[in-house]
Amino acid sequence: MAAVYFDNNATTPLDPQVFEAMLPYLRECYGNPSSPHQFGHRAKVAVETAREQVAALLDCPADRLVFTSCGTEGNNTAILSAVLADPARKRVVTSAVEHHCVLRRLEYLRDHQGVEVVFLPVDGQGQLDLTALAEAVTADTALVSLMGANNETGVLWPIAEIARLVRSRGALFHCDAVQVVGKEPLSLKNLPVDYLTLSAHKFHGPKGVGALFVGRGAPLTPLLLGGMQESGRRAGTHNVAGIVGCGQAAELARSFLAVGGQGHLAQLRDHLEEGILAAVDNAVIHGRAGPRIANTISLGLGGAPQEILLAELDDRDFAVSTTSACQSTSAAPSHVLSAMGLPEQYLRSTLRLSLSRMNTLEEVEAFLTVFPTVAAEARRLGRAAST
């Protein structure tokens, strides 16, 4: 069997149909969409077709979408737009478990711009207290920025309920939906979200392209200034091939969800979880008690150092991770698991296994065959290192 990839929350393999859709725009259709000739027109049509494809996945008007380079750019644009819109509102509410691109931007605004930032806690299952959220959104709150699903645990939050709560209190609402789009059905038609971000490489599209949904009436301050691309909302020459790939990936994701593909993915995840729990003593699944996206397992193995687990699995051709890929080089324990108040034994002994529609039952069974041995060996080496 070829090497098995269970790290799809970090990035997904490019779907072959996406690759084929992109190829013409890397070869013969190389025009700049802003150019006034046939080469430019062909590229512009491709960009607008992709915009329609992404809009169909989100069930929103195409003109509300701004193409970006990634989720980080979209998140930063949304946060800065909301904070700059009304100088009288200097308060932002977020959570302690957001992606670091949100946390670092808000910490910068707090430390350098005098913005008050409220970091809401989560419980042991990674869930948010909506009563605490309601109390935190005061009259001077400019923005509430909360993710749709956590990138480490897969825990889902009730975005529709949160959006209505925030709207009723007069604040703007930004949802980092990078881990939701393409994995769970999502309709923005009647959802009072002001900003929502996505990244194509999380649902079998190319890296280097994402999109930001901006609701009607929501303020937008461009992060990048220059030309009038994206109707003046985001300067810079379009990444046409990447945008075409994003559109094709969105179309494929929409088809996957239309036939209940996320249900099949959840069954595969559950089979993997149940096999691990049956074969490995003292294994736990973080966040399992509540709603989660269909593909993610946060697996705690007390006494098994995660760096040993990663190395042993990699030697056996299984790719998994511990935390966000963006934080994989950090020696600090996961800020998500720490915020959940998990015991110390799990902070450095947790793996993230994240599947995609390209994974198979055969791969899951292969993992279950080797993992009990890997877990036992990691615990033995962990004990030896601590003596």
Coordinates of C-alpha atoms in Angstrom, one line a residue:
M1 CA 0.0 0.0 0.0
A2 CA 1.2 3.5 -0.8
A3 CA 1.8 6.0 2.1
V4 CA -1.5 7.0 3.9
Y5 CA -2.3 10.6 4.4
F6 CA -4.4 11.4 7.4
D7 CA -3.5 15.1 7.7
N8 CA -6.2 16.7 5.6
N9 CA -6.9 19.6 8.0
A10 CA -3.4 20.8 7.2
T11 CA -4.0 20.6 3.5
T12 CA -5.7 18.2 1.0
P13 CA -4.4 16.5 -2.1
L14 CA -5.3 18.3 -5.3
D15 CA -8.3 16.6 -7.0
P16 CA -7.2 15.4 -10.5
Q17 CA -10.2 17.2 -12.0
V18 CA -9.1 20.4 -10.4
F19 CA -5.6 19.9 -11.8
E20 CA -7.0 19.4 -15.3
A21 CA -9.3 22.5 -15.0
M22 CA -6.2 24.6 -14.1
L23 CA -3.9 23.4 -16.8
P24 CA -5.1 25.6 -19.7
Y25 CA -4.6 28.7 -17.5
L26 CA -1.0 27.8 -16.9
R27 CA -0.4 27.3 -20.6
E28 CA -2.4 28.9 -23.4
C29 CA -4.9 31.0 -21.4
Y30 CA -2.3 33.1 -19.7
G31 CA -3.9 36.6 -20.1
N32 CA -4.3 39.1 -17.3
P33 CA -8.1 39.5 -16.5
S34 CA -7.6 43.3 -16.3
S35 CA -6.3 43.5 -19.9
P36 CA -8.7 44.8 -22.6
H37 CA -8.0 42.1 -25.3
Q38 CA -9.2 38.6 -26.0
F39 CA -6.5 37.0 -23.8
G40 CA -7.6 39.2 -20.9
H41 CA -11.3 38.6 -21.6
R42 CA -10.9 34.8 -21.6
A43 CA -9.1 35.1 -18.2
K44 CA -11.8 37.4 -16.8
V45 CA -14.6 35.0 -17.8
A46 CA -12.7 32.2 -16.1
V47 CA -12.4 34.2 -12.8
E48 CA -16.1 35.1 -12.9
T49 CA -17.1 31.5 -13.6
A50 CA -15.1 30.4 -10.6
R51 CA -16.8 33.0 -8.5
E52 CA -20.2 31.6 -9.5
Q53 CA -19.0 28.1 -8.6
V54 CA -17.9 29.2 -5.1
A55 CA -21.1 31.2 -4.6
A56 CA -23.1 28.1 -5.5
L57 CA -21.3 26.1 -2.8
L58 CA -22.0 28.8 -0.2
D59 CA -25.5 29.6 -1.4
C60 CA -24.7 33.3 -1.7
P61 CA -24.6 36.1 -4.3
A62 CA -21.4 35.9 -6.4
D63 CA -20.8 39.6 -6.1
R64 CA -20.3 39.3 -2.4
L65 CA -17.1 37.1 -2.8
V66 CA -13.6 38.6 -2.9
F67 CA -10.8 36.3 -4.0
T68 CA -7.8 36.3 -1.7
S69 CA -4.5 34.4 -1.4
C70 CA -5.5 32.3 1.6
G71 CA -7.6 32.1 4.8
T72 CA -5.1 34.2 6.8
E73 CA -5.5 37.1 4.4
G74 CA -9.3 36.8 4.5
N75 CA -9.3 36.7 8.3
N76 CA -7.0 39.7 8.6
T77 CA -9.0 41.7 6.1
A78 CA -12.3 41.0 7.9
I79 CA -10.9 41.9 11.3
L80 CA -9.3 45.2 10.2
S81 CA -12.3 46.2 8.2
A82 CA -14.6 45.9 11.2
V83 CA -12.3 47.6 13.6
L84 CA -11.5 50.5 11.3
A85 CA -15.1 51.1 10.4
D86 CA -16.2 52.8 13.7
P87 CA -13.5 54.5 15.9
A88 CA -16.1 54.6 18.7
R89 CA -16.3 50.9 18.9
K90 CA -13.0 49.6 20.3
R91 CA -14.0 46.1 21.5
V92 CA -13.7 42.7 19.8
V93 CA -15.0 39.4 21.1
T94 CA -13.3 36.2 20.1
S95 CA -12.4 32.8 21.7
A96 CA -9.3 31.4 23.2
V97 CA -9.1 28.6 20.6
E98 CA -9.1 30.5 17.3
H99 CA -6.5 30.0 14.6
H100 CA -3.3 31.9 15.3
C101 CA -3.9 34.3 12.4
V102 CA -6.9 35.6 14.2
L103 CA -5.3 35.6 17.7
R104 CA -2.1 37.3 16.5
R105 CA -3.9 40.0 14.6
L106 CA -6.2 40.8 17.6
E107 CA -3.2 40.7 20.0
Y108 CA -1.5 43.3 17.8
L109 CA -4.6 45.5 17.7
R110 CA -4.8 45.3 21.5
D111 CA -1.1 46.0 22.1
H112 CA -0.6 48.7 19.5
Q113 CA -4.1 50.2 18.7
G114 CA -5.8 50.2 22.1
V115 CA -8.5 47.7 21.1
E116 CA -10.1 45.8 23.9
V117 CA -10.1 42.1 23.1
V118 CA -12.2 39.6 25.0
F119 CA -11.0 36.0 24.7
L120 CA -14.0 33.7 25.6
P121 CA -13.2 30.4 27.3
V122 CA -14.4 27.0 26.2
D123 CA -15.4 24.0 28.2
G124 CA -13.7 20.6 28.4
Q125 CA -15.4 19.5 25.2
G126 CA -14.3 22.6 23.3
Q127 CA -17.8 24.2 23.3
L128 CA -18.5 27.9 23.7
D129 CA -20.9 29.2 26.4
L130 CA -23.4 31.3 24.5
T131 CA -24.6 33.0 27.7
A132 CA -21.1 34.3 28.2
L133 CA -20.9 35.3 24.6
A134 CA -24.2 37.3 24.9
E135 CA -22.8 39.1 28.0
A136 CA -19.6 39.9 26.3
V137 CA -21.1 41.7 23.3
T138 CA -21.6 45.2 24.6
A139 CA -22.7 48.4 22.9
D140 CA -19.1 49.3 22.1
T141 CA -18.3 45.9 20.4
A142 CA -17.2 46.4 16.8
L143 CA -16.8 42.7 15.9
V144 CA -17.3 39.1 17.1
S145 CA -14.9 36.8 15.4
L146 CA -15.5 33.1 15.9
M147 CA -14.5 30.0 13.9
G148 CA -17.1 27.6 12.5
A149 CA -15.1 24.5 13.4
N150 CA -11.8 24.0 15.3
N151 CA -8.9 23.0 13.2
E152 CA -7.4 20.8 15.9
T153 CA -10.4 19.1 17.4
G154 CA -13.0 19.4 14.7
V155 CA -15.5 20.8 17.2
L156 CA -18.4 22.6 15.5
W157 CA -20.1 25.7 16.9
P158 CA -23.7 26.7 16.2
I159 CA -22.9 29.5 13.8
A160 CA -26.5 30.3 12.8
E161 CA -27.4 30.8 16.5
I162 CA -24.2 32.8 17.2
A163 CA -24.8 35.0 14.1
R164 CA -28.4 35.8 15.1
L165 CA -27.2 36.6 18.7
V166 CA -24.5 39.0 17.5
R167 CA -26.8 40.7 14.9
S168 CA -29.4 41.3 17.7
R169 CA -26.7 43.2 19.6
G170 CA -25.6 45.4 16.7
A171 CA -22.1 44.1 16.3
L172 CA -20.5 42.7 13.1
F173 CA -19.8 39.0 12.9
H174 CA -16.9 37.3 11.2
C175 CA -16.7 33.5 10.9
D176 CA -13.5 31.7 10.0
A177 CA -15.0 28.8 8.1
V178 CA -11.8 27.5 6.6
Q179 CA -12.4 24.0 8.2
V180 CA -16.1 24.0 7.4
V181 CA -16.4 24.9 3.8
G182 CA -16.4 21.8 1.5
K183 CA -16.8 19.5 4.5
E184 CA -20.3 20.4 5.9
P185 CA -23.3 21.9 4.1
L186 CA -23.4 25.7 4.5
S187 CA -25.9 28.2 3.2
L188 CA -25.4 31.9 3.6
K189 CA -28.7 32.9 2.1
N190 CA -30.4 33.5 5.4
L191 CA -27.4 33.5 7.7
P192 CA -26.6 36.9 9.2
V193 CA -22.9 36.7 8.7
D194 CA -21.0 39.8 7.8
Y195 CA -17.7 38.1 6.9
L196 CA -16.8 34.5 6.2
T197 CA -13.5 33.1 5.1
L198 CA -12.5 30.0 3.1
S199 CA -9.3 28.5 1.7
A200 CA -9.3 26.3 -1.4
H201 CA -6.6 23.9 -0.4
K202 CA -8.7 22.6 2.5
F203 CA -11.2 21.0 0.1
H204 CA -9.0 19.6 -2.6
G205 CA -8.2 22.9 -4.4
P206 CA -4.9 24.5 -4.9
K207 CA -2.8 26.4 -2.3
G208 CA -2.5 30.1 -2.6
V209 CA -6.1 31.0 -3.2
G210 CA -9.1 31.6 -0.9
A211 CA -12.2 33.8 -0.7
L212 CA -13.8 36.3 1.7
F213 CA -17.6 36.6 1.8
V214 CA -18.6 40.2 2.6
G215 CA -22.3 40.7 3.5
R216 CA -24.2 43.6 2.1
G217 CA -23.6 46.7 4.2
A218 CA -20.6 45.3 5.9
P219 CA -17.6 47.7 5.7
L220 CA -14.5 46.6 3.8
T221 CA -11.1 48.2 4.0
P222 CA -8.7 46.5 1.4
L223 CA -5.7 45.0 3.0
L224 CA -3.8 45.4 -0.2
L225 CA -3.9 48.7 -2.1
G226 CA -3.0 49.3 -5.7
G227 CA -5.1 48.4 -8.8
M228 CA -8.8 48.1 -9.0
Q229 CA -9.0 44.3 -9.1
E230 CA -11.9 42.6 -7.3
S231 CA -14.0 45.8 -7.8
G232 CA -11.4 47.8 -5.8
R233 CA -11.7 45.4 -2.8
R234 CA -8.4 43.5 -3.2
A235 CA -5.5 44.8 -5.3
G236 CA -3.1 42.6 -7.2
T237 CA -3.1 40.6 -10.4
H238 CA -5.5 37.7 -10.2
N239 CA -4.1 34.2 -9.7
V240 CA -6.2 32.9 -12.6
A241 CA -5.2 29.3 -12.5
G242 CA -5.6 29.1 -8.7
I243 CA -9.0 30.8 -8.9
V244 CA -10.2 28.4 -11.6
G245 CA -9.0 25.5 -9.3
C246 CA -10.8 27.0 -6.4
G247 CA -14.0 27.1 -8.5
Q248 CA -13.7 23.6 -9.7
A249 CA -12.9 22.3 -6.2
A250 CA -16.0 24.2 -4.9
E251 CA -18.2 22.5 -7.6
L252 CA -16.8 19.0 -6.7
A253 CA -17.4 19.7 -3.0
R254 CA -20.9 20.8 -3.7
S255 CA -21.6 17.5 -5.5
F256 CA -20.0 15.6 -2.7
L257 CA -22.2 17.2 -0.1
A258 CA -25.4 17.0 -2.3
V259 CA -25.2 13.2 -2.0
G260 CA -24.5 13.2 1.7
G261 CA -20.8 12.6 1.4
Q262 CA -20.1 14.0 4.8
G263 CA -22.2 11.2 6.3
H264 CA -19.9 8.5 4.7
L265 CA -16.9 10.4 5.9
A266 CA -18.3 10.5 9.4
Q267 CA -18.8 6.7 9.3
L268 CA -15.2 6.2 8.2
R269 CA -14.0 8.5 11.1
D270 CA -16.2 6.7 13.6
H271 CA -14.9 3.3 12.5
L272 CA -11.4 4.6 13.0
E273 CA -12.2 6.0 16.4
E274 CA -14.0 2.9 17.6
G275 CA -11.1 0.6 16.4
I276 CA -8.5 2.7 18.3
L277 CA -10.6 2.9 21.5
A278 CA -11.1 -0.9 21.4
A279 CA -7.5 -1.7 20.9
V280 CA -5.6 0.9 22.9
D281 CA -6.0 1.3 26.7
N282 CA -6.6 4.8 28.1
A283 CA -7.1 6.4 24.7
V284 CA -9.6 9.4 24.6
I285 CA -11.2 11.4 21.8
H286 CA -11.2 15.1 22.7
G287 CA -14.5 16.9 21.9
R288 CA -16.4 13.7 21.0
A289 CA -19.4 14.5 23.2
G290 CA -20.6 17.4 21.0
P291 CA -21.0 18.2 17.3
R292 CA -17.9 17.9 15.1
I293 CA -17.0 18.1 11.5
A294 CA -17.1 14.7 9.8
N295 CA -13.4 14.2 9.2
T296 CA -11.5 15.0 12.4
I297 CA -10.2 13.0 15.4
S298 CA -8.3 14.6 18.3
L299 CA -6.8 11.5 19.9
G300 CA -5.3 11.7 23.4
L301 CA -2.8 8.9 24.5
G302 CA -1.6 9.7 28.0
G303 CA 2.1 8.7 28.4
A304 CA 2.9 8.5 24.7
P305 CA 4.9 11.5 23.7
Q306 CA 3.5 12.9 20.5
E307 CA 6.9 13.4 18.8
I308 CA 7.5 9.6 19.2
L309 CA 4.1 8.8 17.9
L310 CA 4.6 11.0 14.8
A311 CA 8.0 9.5 14.1
E312 CA 6.9 5.9 14.5
L313 CA 3.8 6.4 12.3
D314 CA 5.8 8.3 9.7
D315 CA 8.3 5.3 9.6
R316 CA 5.3 3.1 8.8
D317 CA 4.1 5.5 6.0
F318 CA 1.2 7.1 7.9
A319 CA 1.0 10.9 7.9
V320 CA -0.8 12.5 10.9
S321 CA -0.2 15.6 12.9
T322 CA -0.5 17.0 16.4
T323 CA -1.7 20.6 16.1
S324 CA -2.2 23.1 13.3
A325 CA 0.4 22.9 10.6
C326 CA 1.1 26.6 11.1
Q327 CA 2.2 25.7 14.7
S328 CA 4.0 22.4 14.0
T329 CA 7.5 23.8 14.7
S330 CA 6.5 25.3 18.1
A331 CA 7.6 23.5 21.2
A332 CA 4.6 24.9 23.2
P333 CA 1.6 22.7 23.9
S334 CA -1.5 23.2 21.9
H335 CA -3.3 26.4 22.9
V336 CA -6.6 24.7 22.0
L337 CA -6.1 21.7 24.3
S338 CA -4.8 24.0 27.0
A339 CA -7.9 26.2 26.8
M340 CA -10.1 23.1 27.1
G341 CA -8.4 22.5 30.5
L342 CA -7.2 19.0 29.5
P343 CA -4.9 17.2 32.0
E344 CA -1.2 17.7 31.5
Q345 CA -0.7 14.1 30.3
Y346 CA -2.7 14.9 27.1
L347 CA -1.2 18.3 26.2
R348 CA 1.9 16.6 24.7
S349 CA 0.4 13.2 23.8
T350 CA -2.4 14.1 21.4
L351 CA -2.6 13.3 17.7
R352 CA -4.8 14.9 15.1
L353 CA -6.1 12.5 12.4
S354 CA -8.1 14.2 9.7
L355 CA -9.6 12.4 6.7
S356 CA -10.9 13.4 3.3
R357 CA -13.2 12.0 0.7
M358 CA -10.1 10.5 -0.9
N359 CA -9.4 8.2 2.1
T360 CA -10.6 4.6 2.0
L361 CA -11.7 1.9 4.4
E362 CA -8.6 -0.1 3.4
E363 CA -6.4 2.7 4.7
V364 CA -8.3 2.9 7.9
E365 CA -7.9 -0.8 8.5
A366 CA -4.2 -0.6 7.7
F367 CA -3.8 2.1 10.4
L368 CA -5.8 0.0 12.9
T369 CA -3.4 -2.9 12.3
V370 CA -0.3 -1.0 13.2
F371 CA -1.4 1.6 15.7
P372 CA -1.7 -0.5 18.9
T373 CA 1.9 -1.5 18.5
V374 CA 2.9 2.1 17.8
A375 CA 1.1 3.3 20.9
A376 CA 2.6 0.7 23.1
E377 CA 6.1 1.4 21.8
A378 CA 5.7 5.2 22.3
R379 CA 4.5 4.7 25.9
R380 CA 7.5 2.4 26.6
L381 CA 9.9 4.9 25.2
G382 CA 8.2 7.7 27.1
R383 CA 8.5 5.9 30.4
A384 CA 12.2 5.1 29.6
A385 CA 12.9 8.8 28.9
S386 CA 11.3 10.0 32.1
T387 CA 13.4 7.7 34.4

